[in-house]
Amino acid sequence: MADAKVIPFDDDRSRARRRPARPGRDAAVRALPGQHGPEETSKGPEPVAEPAPGPQGVEAEPDAADRRPVGAGWERRLAGGLAFLRRRVTGEYDVDEFGYDKELTDQVLMSLVRPLYEKYFRVEVKGIENIPAEGGALVVANHSGTLPLDGVMMQVAVHDNHPAGRHLRLLAADLVFMLPVVNELARKAGHTLACAEDAERLLRAGEVVGVMPEGFKGIGKPFSERYKLQRFGRGGFVSTALRAGVPIVPCSIVGAEEIYPMLGNAKTLARLLGFPYFPLTPTFPWLGPLGAVPLPTKWTIQFGEPIATDGYSPEAAEDPMLMFNLTDQVREQIQHTLYKLLVQRRSVFF
């Protein structure tokens, strides 16, 4: 890893299954044989309808739902949960070479962030079909919001909405892997260091990889520059897509800019803490921990038309003019979609 070539996604050297609907089960309520209400007792029993005959005069059997015990659903969930815990304790679970734990992500991590996605930010997803059903693809998105919640919400959007059940593997800055606890959770959730070699290996393995080329310049920009894309680096993500021969899917995220309106940056404090910036918002740090609660904005995530790269020769990845043109094309498509979504939205919060 030490010799890996770093994709210059930014100047700070930072390198879905559609959830099946869970309808409630309607329990069939039946009267006990011979049980009558007070009025029925005085009047005598009402005539009981005979069961409808089957196709050949045989009484129709109750369906599987009627024969199922009332608590069967909870029993299966409990059994599944206990089996999950047993595998965790005994170590009988799989992780890939990057540390991605699919079972933990599907059953635990996604469940933890899903209420934020569905109830708090009420994310609306468009164009999910533009992510291919199979094979590698590079999703390139704008980055904003002071804290990188937009990457997590994009990951849930792909996981829960893609008809082929794709999973998004995000490329993250090296700072993510220096923070305790966050480091382990990021690895388990499928994030990996944003270097060219790891990104290309994931793409060649048929994974959907997500990258936000603005890096810290995008996520830490002031509120006055909201929805204005920062520089996309030198086009390292385009070079990686060209070498792997995978399509580039532009992604535009609206709503993240307003969750922490960044009015200032305490640069001296940021240098002391080793952070790229230290945000000053209307609530943070003035309200303490309460100021870290994001505003409940309404989000829209739109995946645009993919840009094919498989028609280029392998040598095209070394052509700086081609990389510049493709980088500019991706950036312009994201920026244009951002403006269009901003015009369409009714309110920041609704």
mmCIF file of N, CA and C in Angstrom, residues 277-329:
data_model
loop_
_atom_site.group_PDB
_atom_site.id
_atom_site.type_symbol
_atom_site.label_atom_id
_atom_site.label_comp_id
_atom_site.label_asym_id
_atom_site.label_seq_id
_atom_site.Cartn_x
_atom_site.Cartn_y
_atom_site.Cartn_z
ATOM 1 N N TYR A 277 -9.841 21.537 8.217
ATOM 2 C CA TYR A 277 -10.595 22.748 8.546
ATOM 3 C C TYR A 277 -11.311 22.508 9.863
ATOM 4 N N PHE A 278 -11.721 23.574 10.521
ATOM 5 C CA PHE A 278 -12.534 23.467 11.731
ATOM 6 C C PHE A 278 -13.748 24.366 11.524
ATOM 7 N N PRO A 279 -14.920 23.784 11.300
ATOM 8 C CA PRO A 279 -16.090 24.577 10.887
ATOM 9 C C PRO A 279 -16.677 25.404 12.013
ATOM 10 N N LEU A 280 -17.157 26.581 11.640
ATOM 11 C CA LEU A 280 -17.944 27.418 12.523
ATOM 12 C C LEU A 280 -19.310 27.596 11.865
ATOM 13 N N THR A 281 -20.342 27.071 12.492
ATOM 14 C CA THR A 281 -21.695 27.116 11.944
ATOM 15 C C THR A 281 -22.587 27.914 12.891
ATOM 16 N N PRO A 282 -23.845 28.177 12.544
ATOM 17 C CA PRO A 282 -24.736 28.900 13.462
ATOM 18 C C PRO A 282 -24.939 28.192 14.795
ATOM 19 N N THR A 283 -24.688 26.882 14.859
ATOM 20 C CA THR A 283 -24.923 26.136 16.096
ATOM 21 C C THR A 283 -23.658 25.530 16.696
ATOM 22 N N PHE A 284 -22.615 25.363 15.888
ATOM 23 C CA PHE A 284 -21.390 24.714 16.378
ATOM 24 C C PHE A 284 -20.217 25.673 16.275
ATOM 25 N N PRO A 285 -19.388 25.782 17.328
ATOM 26 C CA PRO A 285 -19.403 25.026 18.597
ATOM 27 C C PRO A 285 -20.205 25.684 19.716
ATOM 28 N N TRP A 286 -21.003 26.693 19.394
ATOM 29 C CA TRP A 286 -21.677 27.506 20.406
ATOM 30 C C TRP A 286 -22.638 26.694 21.275
ATOM 31 N N LEU A 287 -23.310 25.692 20.694
ATOM 32 C CA LEU A 287 -24.270 24.890 21.456
ATOM 33 C C LEU A 287 -23.684 23.572 21.941
ATOM 34 N N GLY A 288 -22.386 23.428 21.822
ATOM 35 C CA GLY A 288 -21.743 22.201 22.283
ATOM 36 C C GLY A 288 -22.153 21.005 21.432
ATOM 37 N N PRO A 289 -22.340 19.834 22.051
ATOM 38 C CA PRO A 289 -22.729 18.639 21.293
ATOM 39 C C PRO A 289 -24.025 18.812 20.520
ATOM 40 N N LEU A 290 -24.933 19.622 21.043
ATOM 41 C CA LEU A 290 -26.198 19.846 20.341
ATOM 42 C C LEU A 290 -25.959 20.520 18.991
ATOM 43 N N GLY A 291 -24.894 21.292 18.897
ATOM 44 C CA GLY A 291 -24.585 21.955 17.634
ATOM 45 C C GLY A 291 -24.117 21.013 16.548
ATOM 46 N N ALA A 292 -23.796 19.765 16.915
ATOM 47 C CA ALA A 292 -23.369 18.774 15.928
ATOM 48 C C ALA A 292 -24.543 18.057 15.266
ATOM 49 N N VAL A 293 -25.777 18.349 15.703
ATOM 50 C CA VAL A 293 -26.962 17.737 15.087
ATOM 51 C C VAL A 293 -27.225 18.423 13.745
ATOM 52 N N PRO A 294 -27.271 17.668 12.651
ATOM 53 C CA PRO A 294 -27.495 18.296 11.340
ATOM 54 C C PRO A 294 -28.920 18.805 11.200
ATOM 55 N N LEU A 295 -29.097 19.799 10.359
ATOM 56 C CA LEU A 295 -30.434 20.302 10.076
ATOM 57 C C LEU A 295 -31.183 19.297 9.196
ATOM 58 N N PRO A 296 -32.494 19.124 9.404
ATOM 59 C CA PRO A 296 -33.264 18.102 8.673
ATOM 60 C C PRO A 296 -33.668 18.559 7.271
ATOM 61 N N THR A 297 -32.716 18.692 6.405
ATOM 62 C CA THR A 297 -32.998 19.122 5.041
ATOM 63 C C THR A 297 -33.551 17.967 4.204
ATOM 64 N N LYS A 298 -34.196 18.324 3.103
ATOM 65 C CA LYS A 298 -34.739 17.325 2.173
ATOM 66 C C LYS A 298 -33.706 17.084 1.069
ATOM 67 N N TRP A 299 -33.342 15.819 0.866
ATOM 68 C CA TRP A 299 -32.265 15.474 -0.067
ATOM 69 C C TRP A 299 -32.814 14.875 -1.360
ATOM 70 N N THR A 300 -32.071 15.105 -2.426
ATOM 71 C CA THR A 300 -32.299 14.417 -3.697
ATOM 72 C C THR A 300 -30.947 13.933 -4.227
ATOM 73 N N ILE A 301 -30.895 12.673 -4.586
ATOM 74 C CA ILE A 301 -29.682 12.091 -5.186
ATOM 75 C C ILE A 301 -30.049 11.599 -6.578
ATOM 76 N N GLN A 302 -29.409 12.150 -7.585
ATOM 77 C CA GLN A 302 -29.701 11.767 -8.963
ATOM 78 C C GLN A 302 -28.454 11.206 -9.642
ATOM 79 N N PHE A 303 -28.590 10.003 -10.179
ATOM 80 C CA PHE A 303 -27.522 9.361 -10.941
ATOM 81 C C PHE A 303 -27.769 9.642 -12.425
ATOM 82 N N GLY A 304 -26.767 10.217 -13.082
ATOM 83 C CA GLY A 304 -26.934 10.629 -14.469
ATOM 84 C C GLY A 304 -26.583 9.548 -15.471
ATOM 85 N N GLU A 305 -26.704 9.905 -16.729
ATOM 86 C CA GLU A 305 -26.381 8.985 -17.816
ATOM 87 C C GLU A 305 -24.905 8.592 -17.751
ATOM 88 N N PRO A 306 -24.598 7.299 -17.853
ATOM 89 C CA PRO A 306 -23.195 6.872 -17.774
ATOM 90 C C PRO A 306 -22.388 7.324 -18.986
ATOM 91 N N ILE A 307 -21.133 7.592 -18.756
ATOM 92 C CA ILE A 307 -20.192 7.968 -19.812
ATOM 93 C C ILE A 307 -19.294 6.761 -20.074
ATOM 94 N N ALA A 308 -19.397 6.181 -21.255
ATOM 95 C CA ALA A 308 -18.656 4.959 -21.573
ATOM 96 C C ALA A 308 -17.172 5.253 -21.760
ATOM 97 N N THR A 309 -16.343 4.303 -21.343
ATOM 98 C CA THR A 309 -14.894 4.426 -21.531
ATOM 99 C C THR A 309 -14.293 3.220 -22.227
ATOM 100 N N ASP A 310 -15.119 2.186 -22.458
ATOM 101 C CA ASP A 310 -14.560 0.953 -23.024
ATOM 102 C C ASP A 310 -14.192 1.091 -24.499
ATOM 103 N N GLY A 311 -14.545 2.195 -25.134
ATOM 104 C CA GLY A 311 -14.184 2.381 -26.537
ATOM 105 C C GLY A 311 -12.796 2.955 -26.741
ATOM 106 N N TYR A 312 -12.120 3.306 -25.662
ATOM 107 C CA TYR A 312 -10.779 3.882 -25.770
ATOM 108 C C TYR A 312 -9.719 2.787 -25.638
ATOM 109 N N SER A 313 -8.566 3.037 -26.225
ATOM 110 C CA SER A 313 -7.456 2.092 -26.132
ATOM 111 C C SER A 313 -6.819 2.188 -24.754
ATOM 112 N N PRO A 314 -6.060 1.164 -24.339
ATOM 113 C CA PRO A 314 -5.397 1.217 -23.030
ATOM 114 C C PRO A 314 -4.452 2.406 -22.882
ATOM 115 N N GLU A 315 -3.882 2.864 -23.991
ATOM 116 C CA GLU A 315 -2.955 3.992 -23.928
ATOM 117 C C GLU A 315 -3.671 5.318 -23.654
ATOM 118 N N ALA A 316 -4.993 5.320 -23.773
ATOM 119 C CA ALA A 316 -5.738 6.563 -23.585
ATOM 120 C C ALA A 316 -5.613 7.090 -22.167
ATOM 121 N N ALA A 317 -5.350 6.187 -21.199
ATOM 122 C CA ALA A 317 -5.225 6.621 -19.809
ATOM 123 C C ALA A 317 -4.014 7.522 -19.598
ATOM 124 N N GLU A 318 -3.091 7.523 -20.549
ATOM 125 C CA GLU A 318 -1.893 8.368 -20.434
ATOM 126 C C GLU A 318 -2.021 9.647 -21.246
ATOM 127 N N ASP A 319 -3.164 9.859 -21.869
ATOM 128 C CA ASP A 319 -3.361 11.048 -22.691
ATOM 129 C C ASP A 319 -3.918 12.177 -21.814
ATOM 130 N N PRO A 320 -3.123 13.191 -21.477
ATOM 131 C CA PRO A 320 -3.600 14.232 -20.555
ATOM 132 C C PRO A 320 -4.758 15.049 -21.124
ATOM 133 N N MET A 321 -4.758 15.258 -22.447
ATOM 134 C CA MET A 321 -5.845 16.042 -23.027
ATOM 135 C C MET A 321 -7.179 15.300 -22.932
ATOM 136 N N LEU A 322 -7.151 13.998 -23.196
ATOM 137 C CA LEU A 322 -8.370 13.198 -23.091
ATOM 138 C C LEU A 322 -8.873 13.177 -21.645
ATOM 139 N N MET A 323 -7.967 13.009 -20.703
ATOM 140 C CA MET A 323 -8.378 13.002 -19.298
ATOM 141 C C MET A 323 -8.975 14.348 -18.900
ATOM 142 N N PHE A 324 -8.386 15.431 -19.379
ATOM 143 C CA PHE A 324 -8.924 16.760 -19.076
ATOM 144 C C PHE A 324 -10.334 16.916 -19.644
ATOM 145 N N ASN A 325 -10.521 16.476 -20.892
ATOM 146 C CA ASN A 325 -11.832 16.620 -21.541
ATOM 147 C C ASN A 325 -12.906 15.787 -20.834
ATOM 148 N N LEU A 326 -12.572 14.546 -20.477
ATOM 149 C CA LEU A 326 -13.549 13.687 -19.805
ATOM 150 C C LEU A 326 -13.845 14.199 -18.393
ATOM 151 N N THR A 327 -12.814 14.672 -17.707
ATOM 152 C CA THR A 327 -13.023 15.241 -16.375
ATOM 153 C C THR A 327 -13.955 16.446 -16.445
ATOM 154 N N ASP A 328 -13.723 17.287 -17.420
ATOM 155 C CA ASP A 328 -14.573 18.471 -17.579
ATOM 156 C C ASP A 328 -15.994 18.079 -17.952
ATOM 157 N N GLN A 329 -16.136 17.028 -18.751
ATOM 158 C CA GLN A 329 -17.472 16.572 -19.138
ATOM 159 C C GLN A 329 -18.248 16.066 -17.914
#
